[in-house]
Short mmCIF file of C-alpha atoms and ligand atoms in Angstrom, two decimals:
data_model
loop_
_atom_site.label_atom_id
_atom_site.label_comp_id
_atom_site.label_asym_id
_atom_site.label_seq_id
_atom_site.Cartn_x
_atom_site.Cartn_y
_atom_site.Cartn_z
CA MET A 16 -0.04 -0.11 -0.30
CA SER A 17 1.50 3.15 -0.61
CA LYS A 18 2.45 5.70 2.13
CA ILE A 19 -0.26 8.42 2.88
CA THR A 20 0.86 11.82 3.47
CA ALA A 21 -1.06 15.01 4.18
CA ALA A 22 -1.36 17.36 1.57
CA ILE A 23 -2.82 20.89 2.03
CA THR A 24 -5.90 20.88 -0.36
CA GLY A 25 -7.18 24.59 0.49
CA VAL A 26 -6.09 28.13 2.02
CA GLY A 27 -8.47 30.45 3.53
CA ALA A 28 -7.62 33.45 5.34
CA TYR A 29 -9.03 36.91 7.15
CA LEU A 30 -7.43 40.07 7.38
CA PRO A 31 -9.35 42.87 9.52
CA ASP A 32 -10.18 45.98 7.61
CA TYR A 33 -8.49 48.36 9.64
CA ILE A 34 -5.00 49.07 8.17
CA LEU A 35 -2.30 50.58 10.28
CA ASP A 36 0.14 52.45 8.30
CA ASN A 37 3.43 53.99 8.93
CA PHE A 38 2.18 57.49 9.02
CA GLU A 39 0.02 56.80 11.63
CA LEU A 40 2.74 54.86 13.45
CA SER A 41 4.94 57.78 13.07
CA LYS A 42 2.34 60.01 15.17
CA MET A 43 2.23 57.48 17.80
CA VAL A 44 5.84 56.77 18.64
CA ASP A 45 9.04 58.67 17.28
CA THR A 46 9.84 56.63 13.98
CA SER A 47 9.57 57.28 10.42
CA ASP A 48 8.69 55.17 7.15
CA GLU A 49 12.26 55.63 6.39
CA TRP A 50 13.40 53.65 9.44
CA ILE A 51 10.59 50.87 9.16
CA MET A 52 11.08 50.12 5.46
CA THR A 53 15.06 50.35 6.05
CA ARG A 54 15.20 47.83 9.14
CA ILE A 55 12.19 46.12 8.62
CA GLY A 56 10.25 46.28 6.02
CA ILE A 57 6.71 46.94 6.60
CA LYS A 58 4.42 49.38 5.41
CA THR A 59 1.19 48.44 6.60
CA ARG A 60 -0.49 45.84 8.76
CA HIS A 61 -4.02 44.96 9.57
CA ILE A 62 -5.68 45.83 13.18
CA LEU A 63 -8.87 44.10 14.46
CA LYS A 64 -10.94 47.02 16.19
CA GLY A 65 -14.02 46.02 17.78
CA GLU A 66 -14.83 45.29 21.78
CA GLY A 67 -14.52 41.59 22.84
CA LEU A 68 -13.19 40.55 19.32
CA GLY A 69 -10.28 38.68 19.79
CA THR A 70 -8.23 36.13 17.46
CA SER A 71 -11.03 33.08 17.39
CA TYR A 72 -13.07 36.19 15.54
CA LEU A 73 -9.91 36.30 13.14
CA GLY A 74 -9.94 32.41 12.90
CA GLU A 75 -13.58 31.80 12.40
CA HIS A 76 -13.09 33.95 9.36
CA ALA A 77 -10.42 32.38 7.60
CA VAL A 78 -11.62 28.77 8.09
CA LYS A 79 -15.30 30.02 6.65
CA ASP A 80 -13.29 31.55 4.04
CA LEU A 81 -11.47 28.11 3.51
CA LEU A 82 -14.58 26.00 3.76
CA GLU A 83 -16.48 27.86 1.26
CA LYS A 84 -13.28 27.73 -1.38
CA THR A 85 -12.50 24.23 -1.01
CA ASN A 86 -16.94 23.28 -0.84
CA THR A 87 -15.99 21.80 2.61
CA ASP A 88 -19.26 20.43 4.90
CA PRO A 89 -18.45 22.08 8.13
CA LEU A 90 -19.80 18.94 9.52
CA ASP A 91 -17.10 16.49 7.61
CA ILE A 92 -13.85 18.13 9.53
CA ASP A 93 -12.53 15.69 12.44
CA LEU A 94 -10.33 18.44 13.96
CA VAL A 95 -9.03 21.82 14.17
CA ILE A 96 -6.02 22.75 15.24
CA CYS A 97 -5.02 26.57 15.79
CA ALA A 98 -1.60 28.23 16.49
CA THR A 99 -1.84 31.08 18.52
CA VAL A 100 -0.09 32.97 21.11
CA THR A 101 -2.92 35.62 21.65
CA PRO A 102 -5.73 33.22 22.66
CA ASP A 103 -9.24 34.48 23.15
CA MET A 104 -8.90 33.46 26.56
CA PHE A 105 -6.65 30.48 28.35
CA PHE A 106 -9.71 28.24 28.63
CA PRO A 107 -11.52 27.33 26.61
CA SER A 108 -9.12 26.81 23.62
CA THR A 109 -9.51 29.16 20.29
CA ALA A 110 -9.17 26.36 18.05
CA ASN A 111 -12.68 25.23 20.25
CA LEU A 112 -14.41 28.39 19.99
CA ILE A 113 -13.29 28.76 15.59
CA SER A 114 -15.10 25.15 15.41
CA TYR A 115 -17.83 26.23 16.63
CA LYS A 116 -18.56 29.48 15.34
CA ALA A 117 -17.67 28.04 11.65
CA GLY A 118 -19.98 25.05 12.13
CA CYS A 119 -17.42 22.16 12.55
CA LYS A 120 -19.86 20.47 15.08
CA ASN A 121 -18.27 17.09 14.77
CA ALA A 122 -14.61 18.26 15.08
CA PHE A 123 -12.40 18.35 18.41
CA GLY A 124 -9.85 20.92 18.80
CA TYR A 125 -6.74 22.39 20.86
CA ASP A 126 -4.65 24.93 20.50
CA ILE A 127 -0.69 24.84 19.86
CA SER A 128 1.50 27.81 21.42
CA ALA A 129 4.81 27.80 19.49
CA ALA A 130 4.69 31.54 18.91
CA CYS A 131 6.10 32.43 15.42
CA SER A 132 6.60 29.09 14.70
CA GLY A 133 3.49 27.87 15.69
CA PHE A 134 1.84 26.92 12.21
CA LEU A 135 4.27 24.92 11.16
CA PHE A 136 4.37 23.09 14.53
CA ALA A 137 0.55 22.60 13.99
CA LEU A 138 0.63 21.75 10.38
CA VAL A 139 3.46 18.88 11.81
CA THR A 140 1.18 17.50 14.50
CA ALA A 141 -1.65 17.70 12.40
CA SER A 142 -0.26 15.73 9.57
CA GLN A 143 0.66 12.74 12.18
CA PHE A 144 -3.44 12.16 12.62
CA ILE A 145 -3.68 12.00 8.66
CA GLU A 146 -0.57 9.77 7.96
CA THR A 147 -1.59 7.41 10.53
CA GLY A 148 -5.11 6.99 8.82
CA ALA A 149 -6.68 8.39 11.77
CA TYR A 150 -8.92 11.26 10.27
CA LYS A 151 -9.43 12.28 7.08
CA LYS A 152 -9.76 16.10 7.15
CA VAL A 153 -8.31 18.13 9.38
CA ILE A 154 -8.04 22.34 9.61
CA VAL A 155 -4.80 23.80 10.61
CA VAL A 156 -5.42 27.27 11.77
CA GLY A 157 -2.77 29.90 12.56
CA ALA A 158 -4.26 33.24 13.78
CA ASP A 159 -2.80 36.05 16.22
CA LYS A 160 -4.07 38.92 17.47
CA MET A 161 -1.05 40.84 18.16
CA SER A 162 -2.28 44.05 18.71
CA SER A 163 -3.91 42.92 21.83
CA ILE A 164 -0.38 42.55 23.57
CA VAL A 165 2.03 45.14 21.66
CA ASP A 166 3.03 48.17 23.52
CA TYR A 167 1.86 50.86 21.06
CA GLU A 168 4.59 53.53 23.05
CA ASP A 169 7.45 50.95 22.29
CA ARG A 170 8.52 52.12 18.91
CA SER A 171 11.24 48.96 18.99
CA THR A 172 8.17 46.60 18.52
CA CYS A 173 5.16 48.39 17.41
CA PRO A 174 5.77 49.02 13.79
CA ILE A 175 6.46 44.96 13.64
CA PHE A 176 3.20 43.20 14.38
CA GLY A 177 -0.35 43.02 12.72
CA ASP A 178 -3.32 40.44 12.98
CA GLY A 179 -4.67 38.06 10.76
CA ALA A 180 -5.31 34.38 10.25
CA GLY A 181 -5.10 31.66 8.03
CA ALA A 182 -6.31 28.22 7.49
CA VAL A 183 -5.01 25.28 5.63
CA LEU A 184 -7.27 21.60 5.25
CA LEU A 185 -5.19 18.89 5.25
CA GLU A 186 -6.21 15.39 3.39
CA PRO A 187 -4.81 11.99 3.02
CA ASP A 188 -2.91 11.53 -0.19
CA THR A 189 -1.28 8.54 -1.82
CA GLU A 190 0.55 10.35 -4.66
CA GLY A 191 3.67 11.80 -3.45
CA PHE A 192 2.08 15.23 -2.33
CA GLY A 193 2.01 17.31 1.25
CA LEU A 194 4.22 17.11 3.83
CA LEU A 195 7.16 15.37 2.89
CA ASP A 196 9.71 16.35 5.69
CA TYR A 197 10.32 18.25 8.50
CA GLU A 198 12.77 19.49 11.45
CA LEU A 199 11.65 21.26 14.51
CA HIS A 200 13.46 22.61 17.19
CA SER A 201 12.70 24.76 20.38
CA ASP A 202 15.39 26.30 22.98
CA GLY A 203 13.73 27.68 26.38
CA SER A 204 16.93 29.48 26.97
CA GLY A 205 15.78 31.97 24.23
CA ALA A 206 12.76 33.03 26.80
CA GLN A 207 14.82 35.83 28.60
CA HIS A 208 14.90 37.63 24.78
CA LEU A 209 10.96 37.49 23.87
CA HIS A 210 8.47 36.86 26.09
CA MET A 211 5.42 38.13 27.28
CA LYS A 212 5.89 38.09 31.38
CA ALA A 213 2.38 38.43 33.22
CA GLY A 214 -0.81 36.82 32.46
CA GLY A 215 0.04 33.42 32.86
CA SER A 216 0.63 31.81 36.53
CA ALA A 217 4.15 32.98 37.35
CA TYR A 218 2.78 36.35 37.45
CA PRO A 219 -1.03 36.49 37.35
CA ALA A 220 -2.27 40.03 36.50
CA THR A 221 -2.16 42.66 39.23
CA ILE A 222 -2.25 46.24 39.34
CA GLU A 223 1.86 46.15 39.51
CA THR A 224 1.98 43.99 36.42
CA VAL A 225 -0.22 46.01 33.90
CA THR A 226 1.63 49.11 35.63
CA ASN A 227 5.15 47.51 34.53
CA LYS A 228 3.55 46.64 31.25
CA TRP A 229 4.25 43.08 31.64
CA HIS A 230 1.18 42.14 29.53
CA HIS A 231 2.89 43.51 26.61
CA ILE A 232 5.67 41.92 24.26
CA HIS A 233 9.20 42.27 25.56
CA GLN A 234 11.89 41.52 22.65
CA GLU A 235 15.42 42.50 22.99
CA GLY A 236 15.79 42.65 18.79
CA GLN A 237 18.97 41.95 18.18
CA ALA A 238 19.32 38.87 20.24
CA VAL A 239 16.23 37.62 18.35
CA PHE A 240 17.65 38.80 14.78
CA LYS A 241 20.41 36.86 15.35
CA ALA A 242 19.40 33.92 16.58
CA ALA A 243 16.40 34.09 13.93
CA VAL A 244 19.08 34.35 10.53
CA SER A 245 21.23 31.54 11.84
CA ASN A 246 18.40 28.76 12.73
CA MET A 247 16.21 29.87 10.04
CA GLY A 248 19.10 29.19 7.57
CA ASP A 249 21.01 26.38 8.88
CA VAL A 250 17.18 24.07 9.60
CA SER A 251 16.14 25.18 5.65
CA ALA A 252 19.54 24.05 4.48
CA THR A 253 19.54 20.75 6.77
CA VAL A 254 16.12 19.96 5.08
CA MET A 255 17.23 20.57 1.57
CA GLU A 256 20.00 18.46 1.82
CA ARG A 257 18.02 15.73 3.90
CA ASN A 258 15.97 15.56 0.29
CA ASN A 259 18.37 16.36 -2.21
CA LEU A 260 16.93 19.31 -3.30
CA SER A 261 18.92 22.13 -5.33
CA VAL A 262 18.30 25.37 -5.60
CA GLU A 263 16.70 24.79 -8.96
CA ASP A 264 14.38 22.24 -8.05
CA VAL A 265 12.86 24.75 -4.90
CA ASP A 266 9.97 26.85 -6.31
CA PHE A 267 9.12 28.68 -3.69
CA LEU A 268 10.79 29.67 -0.14
CA VAL A 269 7.96 30.15 2.82
CA PRO A 270 9.39 32.08 5.32
CA HIS A 271 8.22 33.61 8.85
CA GLN A 272 7.30 37.52 8.10
CA ALA A 273 9.53 39.12 10.63
CA ASN A 274 12.01 41.34 9.29
CA MET A 275 12.84 41.57 5.45
CA ARG A 276 16.81 41.16 6.42
CA ILE A 277 16.01 38.02 7.89
CA ILE A 278 13.81 36.52 4.96
CA ASP A 279 17.15 38.06 2.80
CA ALA A 280 19.35 36.15 4.99
CA THR A 281 17.59 33.02 4.87
CA ALA A 282 17.09 32.57 1.02
CA LYS A 283 21.11 33.74 0.83
CA ARG A 284 22.37 30.88 3.02
CA ILE A 285 20.66 28.58 1.00
CA GLY A 286 21.13 30.60 -2.46
CA LEU A 287 17.80 31.14 -3.52
CA PRO A 288 16.93 34.16 -5.32
CA ARG A 289 14.29 36.71 -3.78
CA GLU A 290 12.18 36.02 -6.81
CA LYS A 291 11.42 32.43 -5.16
CA CYS A 292 10.43 33.94 -1.84
CA MET A 293 7.01 34.35 -0.37
CA ILE A 294 6.84 37.75 0.38
CA ASN A 295 3.90 39.79 1.77
CA ILE A 296 5.77 41.65 5.02
CA ASP A 297 5.47 44.81 3.56
CA LYS A 298 1.24 44.67 3.44
CA PHE A 299 0.57 42.34 6.66
CA GLY A 300 3.65 42.53 8.99
CA ASN A 301 4.52 39.96 11.39
CA THR A 302 1.19 38.40 12.09
CA THR A 303 3.04 36.18 14.14
CA ALA A 304 1.65 32.15 13.64
CA ALA A 305 -0.47 33.82 10.86
CA THR A 306 2.51 34.26 8.71
CA LEU A 307 2.69 30.88 6.92
CA PRO A 308 -0.36 30.23 5.87
CA LEU A 309 -1.09 33.93 4.45
CA CYS A 310 2.11 33.60 2.58
CA LEU A 311 0.41 30.20 1.09
CA TRP A 312 -2.79 32.62 0.66
CA ASP A 313 -1.55 35.36 -1.04
CA TYR A 314 0.56 33.21 -3.50
CA GLU A 315 -2.06 30.36 -4.05
CA SER A 316 -3.01 31.33 -7.53
CA ARG A 317 1.16 31.29 -8.54
CA LEU A 318 1.24 27.85 -7.07
CA LYS A 319 1.36 24.91 -9.42
CA LYS A 320 0.96 20.91 -8.57
CA GLY A 321 4.22 19.47 -7.97
CA ASP A 322 6.10 22.31 -6.99
CA ASN A 323 8.39 22.24 -3.92
CA LEU A 324 8.21 24.69 -1.21
CA ILE A 325 10.23 24.87 1.90
CA LEU A 326 9.25 26.48 4.47
CA ALA A 327 10.95 27.96 7.44
CA THR A 328 10.23 29.76 10.70
CA PHE A 329 11.53 31.36 13.84
CA GLY A 330 9.67 32.60 16.76
CA GLY A 331 8.97 33.16 20.69
CA GLY A 332 10.30 29.95 22.78
CA TYR A 333 12.72 29.86 20.90
CA THR A 334 11.00 27.95 18.66
CA TRP A 335 12.30 27.08 14.86
CA GLY A 336 12.08 24.63 12.15
CA ALA A 337 11.46 23.66 8.42
CA ALA A 338 9.53 21.64 5.95
CA TYR A 339 9.21 20.54 2.65
CA LEU A 340 5.88 20.41 1.21
CA ARG A 341 4.64 19.33 -2.28
CA TRP A 342 1.86 21.42 -3.83
CA ALA A 343 -0.86 19.07 -4.28
CA TYR A 344 -3.04 21.06 -6.68
CA ASP A 345 -2.77 23.94 -9.33
CA GLY A 346 -3.33 27.18 -7.78
CA GLY A 347 -6.42 29.23 -8.45
CA ASP A 348 -8.78 26.27 -8.93
CA PHE A 349 -11.13 26.49 -6.97
CA SER A 350 -13.62 24.04 -8.46
CA ARG A 351 -11.93 20.77 -6.64
O1 UT7 B 30 8.60 37.05 14.85
C1 UT7 B 30 9.34 36.64 16.08
C2 UT7 B 30 10.96 36.46 15.86
N1 UT7 B 30 11.38 38.39 15.91
C3 UT7 B 30 12.45 38.31 15.14
O2 UT7 B 30 12.24 37.99 14.30
C4 UT7 B 30 12.67 40.09 15.15
C5 UT7 B 30 13.94 40.23 15.13
N2 UT7 B 30 14.59 41.63 15.65
C6 UT7 B 30 14.63 42.42 14.40
O3 UT7 B 30 13.89 42.32 13.22
C7 UT7 B 30 15.21 43.68 14.91
O4 UT7 B 30 16.28 43.58 15.70
C8 UT7 B 30 14.00 45.13 14.97
C9 UT7 B 30 13.45 44.94 13.92
C10 UT7 B 30 13.38 44.67 16.21
C11 UT7 B 30 15.21 46.36 15.21
O5 UT7 B 30 16.08 46.59 14.39
P1 UT7 B 30 17.29 46.55 14.55
O6 UT7 B 30 18.22 46.95 13.75
O7 UT7 B 30 18.11 45.56 15.30
O8 UT7 B 30 17.77 48.10 15.83
P2 UT7 B 30 18.06 48.43 17.20
O9 UT7 B 30 17.20 47.36 18.04
O10 UT7 B 30 19.77 47.83 17.27
O11 UT7 B 30 17.90 49.82 17.10
C12 UT7 B 30 19.06 50.36 16.56
C13 UT7 B 30 18.44 52.16 16.59
C14 UT7 B 30 18.68 52.17 18.34
O12 UT7 B 30 18.96 53.98 18.36
P3 UT7 B 30 20.48 54.01 18.62
O13 UT7 B 30 20.49 53.62 19.97
O14 UT7 B 30 20.82 53.45 17.84
O15 UT7 B 30 20.44 55.83 19.34
C15 UT7 B 30 16.80 52.48 18.51
O16 UT7 B 30 16.58 53.00 19.30
O17 UT7 B 30 17.39 52.20 16.26
C16 UT7 B 30 16.41 52.59 17.19
N3 UT7 B 30 14.91 52.16 16.97
C17 UT7 B 30 14.35 53.01 16.00
N4 UT7 B 30 14.22 54.21 15.66
C18 UT7 B 30 12.94 54.45 14.69
C19 UT7 B 30 14.69 51.08 17.05
N5 UT7 B 30 13.32 51.20 16.89
C20 UT7 B 30 13.16 52.10 16.05
C21 UT7 B 30 12.07 53.00 15.23
N6 UT7 B 30 12.18 54.03 14.68
N7 UT7 B 30 10.83 52.39 15.21
#
């Protein structure tokens, strides 16, 4: 019997309407379009406004888009995994809320917390359920409302992040398409450089934690930058080498969108020209767990069945990894 692999058979997304541009940011903190474009490469980011709207709102709409595009009955979905570091609440899981709102009544669901690597970690986790034959239709959502934890008085972090969600449908394949290899890593010593200190069990919310701004992202940019550049490049190279993939064999690098300079450095490390990199950081910024599915969604119409993709990511934790994925359908063909 041929091996079962987990193939992505559709991509959906949701980006909130409000667009925060560099001009508006420069009125909030001491920054400029020129600095942000040169050091990070972001022009605009989408922000979710509206009282009580959290990450599940983003995820719900991405999943509804996915179900509609792939003509899938929500009742046929077995499992929903949501990667996020900005859950609506600690419990229930955001995946649960998304499943309920999107009508996936027969699915079980849970969240995965691996920061910017969350989507890749969730994709690999979800694939195991498909490969074993346990389930046939699994949705992986990457969603984050980063504006809920960004300090808009901190110029070193507030230009970076945006809100958004992407979702993919995974189904079994026996013709060699889908997730073919991966390598994932974590290193808890990186926590000191990138974290949100309070709101968990170590520092539950108090007036002091709020006053100290411990409910916002703390990032030591240069330390994270160096670790991201070396680890994303190395792990991508490892996955390519292990699968005998040359630069010519790779159709697209799908990199986490944290900084245009990190994307360029990763591409350079594996010898890939910029035109083979999926890039939308300029439009959406760093949406944490949503960057990878938002890239796939943005470039979907350009993808062809059989394209070789290398997904690469790095984020808080630290967490990082890369995956080799063979694309399973011609992009833009939503009549499947
Ligand atoms: O997705 C999760 C993983 N996260 C990442 O991968 C992020 C990795 N880090 C980075 O992308 C970059 O380190 C940042 C974008 C966060 C910062 O860029 P940088 O080139 O490392 O800048 P820096 O922190 O070394 O700061 C350089 C200067 C400083 O001024 P002085 O001390 O040289 O006078 C900062 O105060 O730039 C200043 N600066 C700014 N100036 C204008 C920092 N932020 C801004 C700003 N506008 N927004």
